[in-house]
mmCIF file of C-alpha atoms in Angstrom:
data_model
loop_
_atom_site.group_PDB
_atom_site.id
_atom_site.type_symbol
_atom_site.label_atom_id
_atom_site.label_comp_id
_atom_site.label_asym_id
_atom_site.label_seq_id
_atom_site.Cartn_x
_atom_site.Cartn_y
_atom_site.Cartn_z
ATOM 1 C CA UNK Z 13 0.000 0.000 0.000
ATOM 2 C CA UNK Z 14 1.427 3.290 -1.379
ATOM 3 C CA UNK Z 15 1.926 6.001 1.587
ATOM 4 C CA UNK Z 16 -0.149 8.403 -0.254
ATOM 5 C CA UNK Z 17 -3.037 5.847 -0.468
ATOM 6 C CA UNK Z 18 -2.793 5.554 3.299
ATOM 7 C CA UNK Z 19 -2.688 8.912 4.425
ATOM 8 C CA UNK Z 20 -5.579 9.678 2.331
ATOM 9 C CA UNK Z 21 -7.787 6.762 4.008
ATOM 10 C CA UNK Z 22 -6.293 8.222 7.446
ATOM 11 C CA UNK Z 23 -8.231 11.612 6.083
ATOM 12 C CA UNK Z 24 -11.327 10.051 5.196
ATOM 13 C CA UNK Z 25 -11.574 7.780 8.917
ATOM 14 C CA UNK Z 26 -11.023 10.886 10.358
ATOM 15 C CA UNK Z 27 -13.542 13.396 8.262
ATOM 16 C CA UNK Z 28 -15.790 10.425 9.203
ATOM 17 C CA UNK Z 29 -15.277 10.381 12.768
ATOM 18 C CA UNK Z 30 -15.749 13.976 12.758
ATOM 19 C CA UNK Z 31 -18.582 13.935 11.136
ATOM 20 C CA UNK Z 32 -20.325 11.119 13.072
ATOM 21 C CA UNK Z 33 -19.279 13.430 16.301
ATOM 22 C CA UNK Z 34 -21.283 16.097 15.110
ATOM 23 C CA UNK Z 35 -24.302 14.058 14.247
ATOM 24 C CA UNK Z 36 -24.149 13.135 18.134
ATOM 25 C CA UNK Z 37 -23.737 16.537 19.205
ATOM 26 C CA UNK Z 38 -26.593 17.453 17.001
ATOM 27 C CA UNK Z 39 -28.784 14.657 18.043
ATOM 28 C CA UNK Z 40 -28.243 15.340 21.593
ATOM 29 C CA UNK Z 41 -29.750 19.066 20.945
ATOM 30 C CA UNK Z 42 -31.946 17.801 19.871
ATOM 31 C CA UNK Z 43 -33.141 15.225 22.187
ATOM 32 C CA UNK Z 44 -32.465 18.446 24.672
ATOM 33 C CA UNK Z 45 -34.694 20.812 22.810
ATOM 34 C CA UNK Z 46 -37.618 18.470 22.127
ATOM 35 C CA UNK Z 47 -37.104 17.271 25.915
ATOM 36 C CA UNK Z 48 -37.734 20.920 26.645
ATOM 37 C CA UNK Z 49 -40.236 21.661 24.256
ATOM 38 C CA UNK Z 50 -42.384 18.886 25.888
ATOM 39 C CA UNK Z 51 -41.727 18.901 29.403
ATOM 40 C CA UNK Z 52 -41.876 23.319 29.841
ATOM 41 C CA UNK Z 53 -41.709 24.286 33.383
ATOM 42 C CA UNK Z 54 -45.500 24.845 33.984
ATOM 43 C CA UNK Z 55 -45.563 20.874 33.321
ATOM 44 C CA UNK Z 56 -43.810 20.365 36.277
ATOM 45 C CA UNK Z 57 -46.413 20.226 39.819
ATOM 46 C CA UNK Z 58 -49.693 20.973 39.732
ATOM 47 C CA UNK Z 59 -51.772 20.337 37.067
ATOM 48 C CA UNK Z 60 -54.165 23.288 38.079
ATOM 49 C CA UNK Z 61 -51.832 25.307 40.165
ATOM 50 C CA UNK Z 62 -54.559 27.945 40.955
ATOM 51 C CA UNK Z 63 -57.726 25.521 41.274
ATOM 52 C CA UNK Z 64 -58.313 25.313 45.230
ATOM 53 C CA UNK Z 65 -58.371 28.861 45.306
ATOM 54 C CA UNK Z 66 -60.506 29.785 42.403
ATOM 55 C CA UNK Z 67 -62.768 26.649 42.344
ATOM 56 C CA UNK Z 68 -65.003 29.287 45.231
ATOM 57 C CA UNK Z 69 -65.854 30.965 42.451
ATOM 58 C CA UNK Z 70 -67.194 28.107 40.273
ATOM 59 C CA UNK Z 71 -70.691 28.224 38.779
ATOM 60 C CA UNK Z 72 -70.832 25.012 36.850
ATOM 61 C CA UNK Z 73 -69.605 21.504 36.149
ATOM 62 C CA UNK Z 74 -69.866 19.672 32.858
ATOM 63 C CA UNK Z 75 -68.581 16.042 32.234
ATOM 64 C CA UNK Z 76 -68.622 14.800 28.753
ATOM 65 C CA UNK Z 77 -68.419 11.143 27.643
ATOM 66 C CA UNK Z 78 -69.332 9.324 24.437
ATOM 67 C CA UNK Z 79 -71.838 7.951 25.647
ATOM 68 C CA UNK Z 80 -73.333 11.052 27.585
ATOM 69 C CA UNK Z 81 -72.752 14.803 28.812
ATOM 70 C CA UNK Z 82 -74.039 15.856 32.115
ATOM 71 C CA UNK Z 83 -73.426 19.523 33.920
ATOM 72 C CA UNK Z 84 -73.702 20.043 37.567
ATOM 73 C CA UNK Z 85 -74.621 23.867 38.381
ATOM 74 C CA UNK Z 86 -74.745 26.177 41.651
ATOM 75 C CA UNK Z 87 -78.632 26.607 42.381
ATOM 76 C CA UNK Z 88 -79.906 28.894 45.281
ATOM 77 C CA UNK Z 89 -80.520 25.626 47.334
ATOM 78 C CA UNK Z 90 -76.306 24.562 46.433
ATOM 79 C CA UNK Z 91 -75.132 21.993 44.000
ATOM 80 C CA UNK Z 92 -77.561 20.102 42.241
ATOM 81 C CA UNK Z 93 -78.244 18.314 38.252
ATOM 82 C CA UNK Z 94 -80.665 20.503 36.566
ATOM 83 C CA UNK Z 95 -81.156 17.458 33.922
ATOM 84 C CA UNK Z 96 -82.001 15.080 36.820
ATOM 85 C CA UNK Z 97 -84.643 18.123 38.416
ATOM 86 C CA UNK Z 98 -82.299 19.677 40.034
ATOM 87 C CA UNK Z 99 -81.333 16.952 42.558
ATOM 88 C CA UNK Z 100 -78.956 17.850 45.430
ATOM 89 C CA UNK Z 101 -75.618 16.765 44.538
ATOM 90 C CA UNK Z 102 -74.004 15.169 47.730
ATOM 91 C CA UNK Z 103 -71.494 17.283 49.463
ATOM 92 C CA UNK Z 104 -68.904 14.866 49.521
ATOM 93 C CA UNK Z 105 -68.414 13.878 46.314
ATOM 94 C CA UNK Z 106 -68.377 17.810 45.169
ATOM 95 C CA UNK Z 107 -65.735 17.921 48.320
ATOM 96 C CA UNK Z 108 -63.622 14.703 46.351
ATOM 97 C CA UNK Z 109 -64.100 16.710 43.158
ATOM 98 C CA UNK Z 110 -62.326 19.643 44.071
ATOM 99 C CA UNK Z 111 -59.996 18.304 46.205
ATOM 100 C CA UNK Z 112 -59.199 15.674 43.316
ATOM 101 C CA UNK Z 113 -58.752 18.397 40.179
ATOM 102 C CA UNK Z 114 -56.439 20.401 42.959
ATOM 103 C CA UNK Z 115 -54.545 17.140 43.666
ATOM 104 C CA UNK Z 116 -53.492 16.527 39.997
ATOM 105 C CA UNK Z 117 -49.799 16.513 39.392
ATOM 106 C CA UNK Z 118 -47.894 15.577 35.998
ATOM 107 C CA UNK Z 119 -45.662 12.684 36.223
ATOM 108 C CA UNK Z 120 -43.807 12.547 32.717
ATOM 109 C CA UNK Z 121 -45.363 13.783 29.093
ATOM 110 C CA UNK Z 122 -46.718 10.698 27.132
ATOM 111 C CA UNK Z 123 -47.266 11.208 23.417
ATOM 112 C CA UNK Z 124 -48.177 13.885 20.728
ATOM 113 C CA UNK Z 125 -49.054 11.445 18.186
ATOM 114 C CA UNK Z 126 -53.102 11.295 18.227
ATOM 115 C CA UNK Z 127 -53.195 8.013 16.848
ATOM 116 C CA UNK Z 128 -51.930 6.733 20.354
ATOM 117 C CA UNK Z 129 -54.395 8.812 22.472
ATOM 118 C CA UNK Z 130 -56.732 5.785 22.045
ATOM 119 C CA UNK Z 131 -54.425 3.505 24.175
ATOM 120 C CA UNK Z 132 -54.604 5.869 26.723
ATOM 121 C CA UNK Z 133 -58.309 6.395 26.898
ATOM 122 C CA UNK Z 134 -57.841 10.020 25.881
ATOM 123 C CA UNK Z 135 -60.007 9.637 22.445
ATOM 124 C CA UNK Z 136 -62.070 12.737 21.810
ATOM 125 C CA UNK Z 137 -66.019 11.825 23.592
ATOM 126 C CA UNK Z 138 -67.533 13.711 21.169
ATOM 127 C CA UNK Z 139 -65.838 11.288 17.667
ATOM 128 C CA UNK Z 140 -66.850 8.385 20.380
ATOM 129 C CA UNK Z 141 -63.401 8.095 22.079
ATOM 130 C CA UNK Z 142 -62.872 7.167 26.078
ATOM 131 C CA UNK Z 143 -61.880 10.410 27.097
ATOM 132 C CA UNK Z 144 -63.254 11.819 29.703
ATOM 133 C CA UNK Z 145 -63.807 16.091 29.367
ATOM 134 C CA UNK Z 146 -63.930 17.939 32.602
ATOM 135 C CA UNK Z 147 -64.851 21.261 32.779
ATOM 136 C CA UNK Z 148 -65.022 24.005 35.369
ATOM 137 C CA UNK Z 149 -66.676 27.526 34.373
ATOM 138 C CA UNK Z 150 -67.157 30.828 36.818
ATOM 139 C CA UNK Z 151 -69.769 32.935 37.185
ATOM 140 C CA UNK Z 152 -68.405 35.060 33.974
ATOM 141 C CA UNK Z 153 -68.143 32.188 31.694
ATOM 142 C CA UNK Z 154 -64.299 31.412 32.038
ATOM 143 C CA UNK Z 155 -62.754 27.923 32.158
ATOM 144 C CA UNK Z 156 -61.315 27.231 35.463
ATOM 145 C CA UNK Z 157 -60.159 23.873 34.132
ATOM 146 C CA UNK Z 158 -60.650 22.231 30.591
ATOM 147 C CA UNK Z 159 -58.773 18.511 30.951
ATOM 148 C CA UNK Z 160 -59.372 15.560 28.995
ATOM 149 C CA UNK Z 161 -58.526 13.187 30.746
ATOM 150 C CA UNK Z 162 -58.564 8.950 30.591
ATOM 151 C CA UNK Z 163 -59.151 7.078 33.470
ATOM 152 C CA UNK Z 164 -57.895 3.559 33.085
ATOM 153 C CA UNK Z 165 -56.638 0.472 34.531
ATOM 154 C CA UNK Z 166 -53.005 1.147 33.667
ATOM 155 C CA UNK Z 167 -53.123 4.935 35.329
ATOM 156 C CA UNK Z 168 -54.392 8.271 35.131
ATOM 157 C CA UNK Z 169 -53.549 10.569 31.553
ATOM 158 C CA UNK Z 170 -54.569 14.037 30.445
ATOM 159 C CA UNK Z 171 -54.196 16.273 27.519
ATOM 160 C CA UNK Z 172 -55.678 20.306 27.530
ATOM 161 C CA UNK Z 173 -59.169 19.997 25.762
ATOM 162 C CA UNK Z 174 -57.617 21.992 22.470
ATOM 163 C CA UNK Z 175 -53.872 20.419 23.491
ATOM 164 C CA UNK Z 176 -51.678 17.226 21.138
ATOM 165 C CA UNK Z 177 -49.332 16.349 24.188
ATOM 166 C CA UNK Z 178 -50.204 13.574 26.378
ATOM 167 C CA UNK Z 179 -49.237 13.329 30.126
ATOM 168 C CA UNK Z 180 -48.886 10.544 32.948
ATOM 169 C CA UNK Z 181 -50.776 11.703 35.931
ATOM 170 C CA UNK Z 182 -50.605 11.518 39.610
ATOM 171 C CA UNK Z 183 -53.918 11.959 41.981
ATOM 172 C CA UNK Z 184 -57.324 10.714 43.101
ATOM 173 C CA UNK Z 185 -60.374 11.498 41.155
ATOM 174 C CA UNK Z 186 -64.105 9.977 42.474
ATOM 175 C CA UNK Z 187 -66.093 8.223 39.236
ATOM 176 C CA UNK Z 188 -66.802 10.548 36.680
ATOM 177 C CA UNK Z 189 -68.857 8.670 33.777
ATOM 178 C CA UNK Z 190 -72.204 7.691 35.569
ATOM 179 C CA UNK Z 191 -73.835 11.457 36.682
ATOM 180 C CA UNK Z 192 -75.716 9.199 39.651
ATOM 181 C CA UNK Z 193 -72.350 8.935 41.457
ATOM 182 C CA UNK Z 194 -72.820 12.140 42.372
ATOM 183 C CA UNK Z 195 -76.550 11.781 43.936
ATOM 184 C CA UNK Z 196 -77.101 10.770 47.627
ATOM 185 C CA UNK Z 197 -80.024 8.461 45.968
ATOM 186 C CA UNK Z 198 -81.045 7.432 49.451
ATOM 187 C CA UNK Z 199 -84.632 7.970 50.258
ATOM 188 C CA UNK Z 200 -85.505 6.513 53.713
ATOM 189 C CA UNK Z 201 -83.500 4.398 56.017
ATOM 190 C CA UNK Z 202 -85.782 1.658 57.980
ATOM 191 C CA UNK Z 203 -84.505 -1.459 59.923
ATOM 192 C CA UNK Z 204 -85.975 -4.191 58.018
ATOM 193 C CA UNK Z 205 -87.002 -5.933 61.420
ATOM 194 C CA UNK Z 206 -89.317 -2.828 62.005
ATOM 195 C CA UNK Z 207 -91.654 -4.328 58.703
ATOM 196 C CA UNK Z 208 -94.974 -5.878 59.905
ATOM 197 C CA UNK Z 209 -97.011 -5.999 56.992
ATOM 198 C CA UNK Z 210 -96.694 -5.074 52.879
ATOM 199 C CA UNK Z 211 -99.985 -5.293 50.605
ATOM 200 C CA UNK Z 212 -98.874 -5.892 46.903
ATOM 201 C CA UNK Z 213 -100.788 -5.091 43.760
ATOM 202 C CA UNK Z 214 -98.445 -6.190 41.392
ATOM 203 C CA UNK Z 215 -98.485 -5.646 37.426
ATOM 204 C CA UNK Z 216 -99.926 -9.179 36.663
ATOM 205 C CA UNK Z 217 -102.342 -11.358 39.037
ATOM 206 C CA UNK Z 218 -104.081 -11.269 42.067
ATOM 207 C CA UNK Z 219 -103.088 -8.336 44.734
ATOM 208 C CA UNK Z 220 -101.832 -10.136 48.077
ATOM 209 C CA UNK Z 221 -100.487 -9.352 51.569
ATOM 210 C CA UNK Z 222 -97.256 -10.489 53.227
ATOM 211 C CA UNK Z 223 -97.074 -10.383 57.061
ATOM 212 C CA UNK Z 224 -95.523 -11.910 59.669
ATOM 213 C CA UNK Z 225 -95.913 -12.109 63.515
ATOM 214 C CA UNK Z 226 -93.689 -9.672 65.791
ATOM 215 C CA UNK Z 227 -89.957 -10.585 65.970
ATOM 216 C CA UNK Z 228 -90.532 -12.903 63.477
ATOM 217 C CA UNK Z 229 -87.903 -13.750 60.559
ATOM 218 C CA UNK Z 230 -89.928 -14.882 57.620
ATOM 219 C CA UNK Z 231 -92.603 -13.747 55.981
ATOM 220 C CA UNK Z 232 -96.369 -15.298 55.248
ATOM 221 C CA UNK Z 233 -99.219 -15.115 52.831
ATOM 222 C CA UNK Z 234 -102.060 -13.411 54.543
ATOM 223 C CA UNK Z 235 -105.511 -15.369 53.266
ATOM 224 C CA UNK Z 236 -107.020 -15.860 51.006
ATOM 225 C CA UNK Z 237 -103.410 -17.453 49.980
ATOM 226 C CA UNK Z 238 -102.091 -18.620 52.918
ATOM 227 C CA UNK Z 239 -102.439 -22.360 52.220
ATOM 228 C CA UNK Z 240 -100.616 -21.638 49.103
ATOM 229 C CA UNK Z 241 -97.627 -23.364 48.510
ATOM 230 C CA UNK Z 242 -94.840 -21.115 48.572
ATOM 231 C CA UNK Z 243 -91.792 -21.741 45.816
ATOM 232 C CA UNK Z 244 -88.905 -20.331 48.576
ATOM 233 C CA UNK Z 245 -89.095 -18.717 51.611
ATOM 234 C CA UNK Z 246 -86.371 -16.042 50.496
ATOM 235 C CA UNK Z 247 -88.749 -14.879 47.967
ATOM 236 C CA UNK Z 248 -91.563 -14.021 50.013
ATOM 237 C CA UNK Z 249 -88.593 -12.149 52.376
ATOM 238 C CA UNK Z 250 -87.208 -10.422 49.556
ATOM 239 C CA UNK Z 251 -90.734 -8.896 48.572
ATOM 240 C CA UNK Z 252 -91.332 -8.228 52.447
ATOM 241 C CA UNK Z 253 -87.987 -6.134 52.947
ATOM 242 C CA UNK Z 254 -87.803 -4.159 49.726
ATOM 243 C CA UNK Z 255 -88.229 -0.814 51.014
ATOM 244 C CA UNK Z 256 -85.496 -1.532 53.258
ATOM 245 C CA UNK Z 257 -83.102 -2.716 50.880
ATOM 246 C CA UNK Z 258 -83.895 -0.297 48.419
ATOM 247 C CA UNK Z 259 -81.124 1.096 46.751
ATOM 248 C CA UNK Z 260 -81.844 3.507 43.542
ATOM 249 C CA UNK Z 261 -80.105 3.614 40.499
ATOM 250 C CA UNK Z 262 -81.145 7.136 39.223
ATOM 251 C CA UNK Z 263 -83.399 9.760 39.787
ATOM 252 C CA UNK Z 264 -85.767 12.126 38.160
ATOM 253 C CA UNK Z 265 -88.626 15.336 39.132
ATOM 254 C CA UNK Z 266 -91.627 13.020 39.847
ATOM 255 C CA UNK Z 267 -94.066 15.061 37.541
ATOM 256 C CA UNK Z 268 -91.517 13.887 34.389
ATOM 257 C CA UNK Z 269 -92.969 9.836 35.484
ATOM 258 C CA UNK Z 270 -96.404 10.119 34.674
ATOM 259 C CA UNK Z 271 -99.125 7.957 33.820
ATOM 260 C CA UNK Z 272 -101.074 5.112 35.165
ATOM 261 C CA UNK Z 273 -98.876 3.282 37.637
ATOM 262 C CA UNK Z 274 -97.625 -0.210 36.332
ATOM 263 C CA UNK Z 275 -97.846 -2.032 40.423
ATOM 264 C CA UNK Z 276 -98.410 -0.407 43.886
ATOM 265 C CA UNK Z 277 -97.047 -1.723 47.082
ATOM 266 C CA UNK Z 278 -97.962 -0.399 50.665
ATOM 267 C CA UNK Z 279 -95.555 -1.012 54.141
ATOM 268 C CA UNK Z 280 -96.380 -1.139 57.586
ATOM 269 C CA UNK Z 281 -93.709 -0.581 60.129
ATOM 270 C CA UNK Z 282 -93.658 -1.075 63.741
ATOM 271 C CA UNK Z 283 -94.971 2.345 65.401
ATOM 272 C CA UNK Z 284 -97.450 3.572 62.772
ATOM 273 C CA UNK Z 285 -94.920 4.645 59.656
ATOM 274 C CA UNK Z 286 -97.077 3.732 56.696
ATOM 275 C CA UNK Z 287 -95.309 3.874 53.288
ATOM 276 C CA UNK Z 288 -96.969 3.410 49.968
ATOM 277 C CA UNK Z 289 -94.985 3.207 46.621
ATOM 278 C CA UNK Z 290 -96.317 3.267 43.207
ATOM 279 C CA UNK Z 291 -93.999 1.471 40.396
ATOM 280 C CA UNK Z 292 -93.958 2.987 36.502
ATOM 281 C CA UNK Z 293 -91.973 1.266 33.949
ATOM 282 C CA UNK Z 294 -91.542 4.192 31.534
ATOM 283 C CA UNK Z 295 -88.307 3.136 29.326
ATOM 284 C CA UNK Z 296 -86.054 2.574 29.880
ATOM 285 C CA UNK Z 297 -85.912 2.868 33.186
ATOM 286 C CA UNK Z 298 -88.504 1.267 35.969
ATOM 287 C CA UNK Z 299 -89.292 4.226 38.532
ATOM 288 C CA UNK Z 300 -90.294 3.806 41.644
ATOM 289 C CA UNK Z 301 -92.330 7.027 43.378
ATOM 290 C CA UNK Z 302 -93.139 7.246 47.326
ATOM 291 C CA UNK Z 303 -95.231 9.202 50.464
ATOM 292 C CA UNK Z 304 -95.134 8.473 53.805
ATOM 293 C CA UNK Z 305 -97.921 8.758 56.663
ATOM 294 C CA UNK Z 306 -97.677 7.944 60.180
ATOM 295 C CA UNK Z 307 -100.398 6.748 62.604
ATOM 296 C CA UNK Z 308 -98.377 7.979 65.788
ATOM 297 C CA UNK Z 309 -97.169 11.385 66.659
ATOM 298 C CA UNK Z 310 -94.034 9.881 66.208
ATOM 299 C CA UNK Z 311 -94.655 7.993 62.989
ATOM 300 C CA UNK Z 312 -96.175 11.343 61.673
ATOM 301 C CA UNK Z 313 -92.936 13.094 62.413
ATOM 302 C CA UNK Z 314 -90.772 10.420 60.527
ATOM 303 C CA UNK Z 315 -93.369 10.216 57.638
ATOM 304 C CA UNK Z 316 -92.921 14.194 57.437
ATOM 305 C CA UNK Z 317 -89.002 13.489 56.902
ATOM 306 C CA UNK Z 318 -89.449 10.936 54.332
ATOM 307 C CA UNK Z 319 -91.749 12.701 52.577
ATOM 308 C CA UNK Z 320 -89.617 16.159 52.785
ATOM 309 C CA UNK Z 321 -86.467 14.327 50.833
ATOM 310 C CA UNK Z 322 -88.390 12.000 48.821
ATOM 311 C CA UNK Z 323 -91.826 13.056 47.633
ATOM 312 C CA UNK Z 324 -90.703 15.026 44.658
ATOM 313 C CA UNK Z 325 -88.897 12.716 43.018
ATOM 314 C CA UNK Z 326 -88.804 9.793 41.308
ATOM 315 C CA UNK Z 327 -86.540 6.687 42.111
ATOM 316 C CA UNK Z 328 -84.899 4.874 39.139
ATOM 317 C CA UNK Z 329 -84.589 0.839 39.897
ATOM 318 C CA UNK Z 330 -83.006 -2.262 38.415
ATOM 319 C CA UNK Z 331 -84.818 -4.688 36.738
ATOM 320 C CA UNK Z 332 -84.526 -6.967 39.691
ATOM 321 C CA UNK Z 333 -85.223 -4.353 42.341
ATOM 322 C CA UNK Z 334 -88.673 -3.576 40.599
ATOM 323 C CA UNK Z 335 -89.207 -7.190 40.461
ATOM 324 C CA UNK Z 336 -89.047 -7.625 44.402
ATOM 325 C CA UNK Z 337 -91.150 -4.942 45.160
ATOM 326 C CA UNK Z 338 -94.008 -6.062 43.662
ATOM 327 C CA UNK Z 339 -93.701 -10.043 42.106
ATOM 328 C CA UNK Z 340 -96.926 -11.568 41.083
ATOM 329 C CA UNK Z 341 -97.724 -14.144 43.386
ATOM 330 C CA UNK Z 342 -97.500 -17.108 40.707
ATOM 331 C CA UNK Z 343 -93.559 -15.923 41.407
ATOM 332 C CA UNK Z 344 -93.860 -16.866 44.760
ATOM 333 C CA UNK Z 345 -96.145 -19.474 45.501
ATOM 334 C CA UNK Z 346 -98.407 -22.044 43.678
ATOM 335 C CA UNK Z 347 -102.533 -23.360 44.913
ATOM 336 C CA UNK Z 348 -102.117 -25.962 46.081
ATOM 337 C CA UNK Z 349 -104.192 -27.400 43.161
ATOM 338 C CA UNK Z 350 -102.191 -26.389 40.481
ATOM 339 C CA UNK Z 351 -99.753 -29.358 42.278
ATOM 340 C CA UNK Z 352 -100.300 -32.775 40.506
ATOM 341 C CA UNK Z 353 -99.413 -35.829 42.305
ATOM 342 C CA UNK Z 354 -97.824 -38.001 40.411
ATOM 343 C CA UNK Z 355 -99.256 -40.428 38.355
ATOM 344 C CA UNK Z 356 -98.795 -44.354 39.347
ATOM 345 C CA UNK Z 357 -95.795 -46.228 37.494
ATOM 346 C CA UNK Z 358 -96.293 -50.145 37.119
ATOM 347 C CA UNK Z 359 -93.492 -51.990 38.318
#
């Protein structure tokens, strides 16, 4: 090899060296400036730096899935859903609300590529994505927080409403999606012990009446059905203790459930507290309205309470929480003619 053919390969290794050090200086910029460009200082704490102090001032609430949008709004009686009647929304979970959207912090940015917001259930709601908008407006119409965020298995991830960066984030937010989260859908509170007697009327058959004797367990078929033959004791229980176990699903203003009721059912409890319930299937949700009377000064007094937090409303139920409160009595037991015996087999 010639020494002029070597020195000019030296010249080349080394042009090429050179060059491949500048292509890591220049990467490493870069890296740097993009690293900057997506993680600016006011990405570094709280999410809503300002929020706990400002969130006073708040007027309204709307949360925005694909499958619905819901807005909570200050009323002169406090916090309540105007599409639900304006039911009182419960203190504490407006309390984990605020304290949760104060409590967000980013962790690390994610991506900018929208193809991959799916993944991280931060689709856009409204193009039928899993994102979930938040919103928080003042009394003069400005955003005190506009996050979309998505709530999933693998962790908590937000991008601004009108924003392409995706972020990891840290804090504690109460269910969003399902606007009865934020209900106290509790209508009366009665020890199931106290019930003495419940006359049904249900949608199909003969009206009947359960009782059963003081500090009993079960529940009986008053006559004319009570040589019936009952299918399972827990059934006749289950219809006996509904109002006690009653546990609503949704709730609406009671003049928007109209019509002729589809069952009626009517308690007794020990001391005189009378309640009667009427049931509407009006899809597609079963609804479940009720009033209270008393037949003791005290019962009158507790009757007065029921009535105060539940008589203008309507209680949204499950299928199988309608079902309980008023069964036809084929569902429960059988006359004891309708039983066959069986027919002789020759040996």
């Amino acid at each position: 090899m010639s020494a002029p053919l070597a020195l000019e390969r030296r010249r080349i290794a080394t042009l090429a060296l050179a060059a491949a050090a500048a292509l890591t200086v220049i990467s490493a910029a870069v890296i740097e400036f993009d690293a900057a460009r997506l993680k600016p200082p006011e990405a570094a704490g709280p999410v809503l730096p300002n929020f706990a102090n400002a969130a006073g001032g708040a007027e309204a609430i709307t949360i925005a899935t694909k499958d619905a949008t819901y807005r909570i709004a200050r009323t002169q009686r406090g916090w309540a859903l105007p599409d639900r009647g304006d039911y009182p929304v419960a203190r504490e979970r407006l309390a984990q609300f605020t304290e949760g959207l104060a409590s967000l912090s980013y962790v690390r940015p994610m991506t900018r590529d929208p193809a991959k917001f799916d993944r991280l259930g931060l689709g856009d709601p409204a193009k039928g994505g899993d994102g979930v908008l938040v919103q928080v407006q003042n009394g003069q119409g400005a955003l005190l927080a506009n996050l979309l965020l998505g709530i999933t298995p693998s962790g908590l991830y937000m991008r601004q409403n009108d924003g392409a960066q995706a972020w990891a984030l840290k804090g504690d937010l109460p269910p969003l999606k399902d606007p009865a989260q934020w209900l106290d859908l509790t209508p009366l509170t009665i020890d199931p012990a106290r019930i003495e007697r419940v006359a049904v009327q249900p949608a199909d058959g003969p009206a009947y009446v359960l009782v059963r004797a003081e500090g009993g367990a079960d529940f009986r078929l008053e006559a004319p059905f009570d040589r019936y033959l009952v299918l399972t004791p827990d059934g006749l229980n289950a219809a006996g203790q509904a109002f006690a176990f009653l546990k609503p699903i949704d709730v609406a203003a009671a003049p928007a459930i109209a019509g002729t009721p589809s069952a009626k059912v009517s308690m007794r409890a020990s001391g005189g507290l009378i309640i009667e319930g009427e049931l509407f299937q009006q899809a597609p949700r079963r609804w479940l309205k009720l009033v209270a009377h008393g037949e003791t000064p005290k019962a009158v007094e507790d009757a007065q309470a029921i009535n105060t937090r539940a008589a203008a409303w309507a209680y949204g139920l499950t299928a199988l929480d309608y079902l309980n409160f008023a069964p036809p009595l084929s569902m429960l037991a059988r006359s004891p003619g309708a039983v066959k015996a069986p027919e002789s087999v020759a040996p």
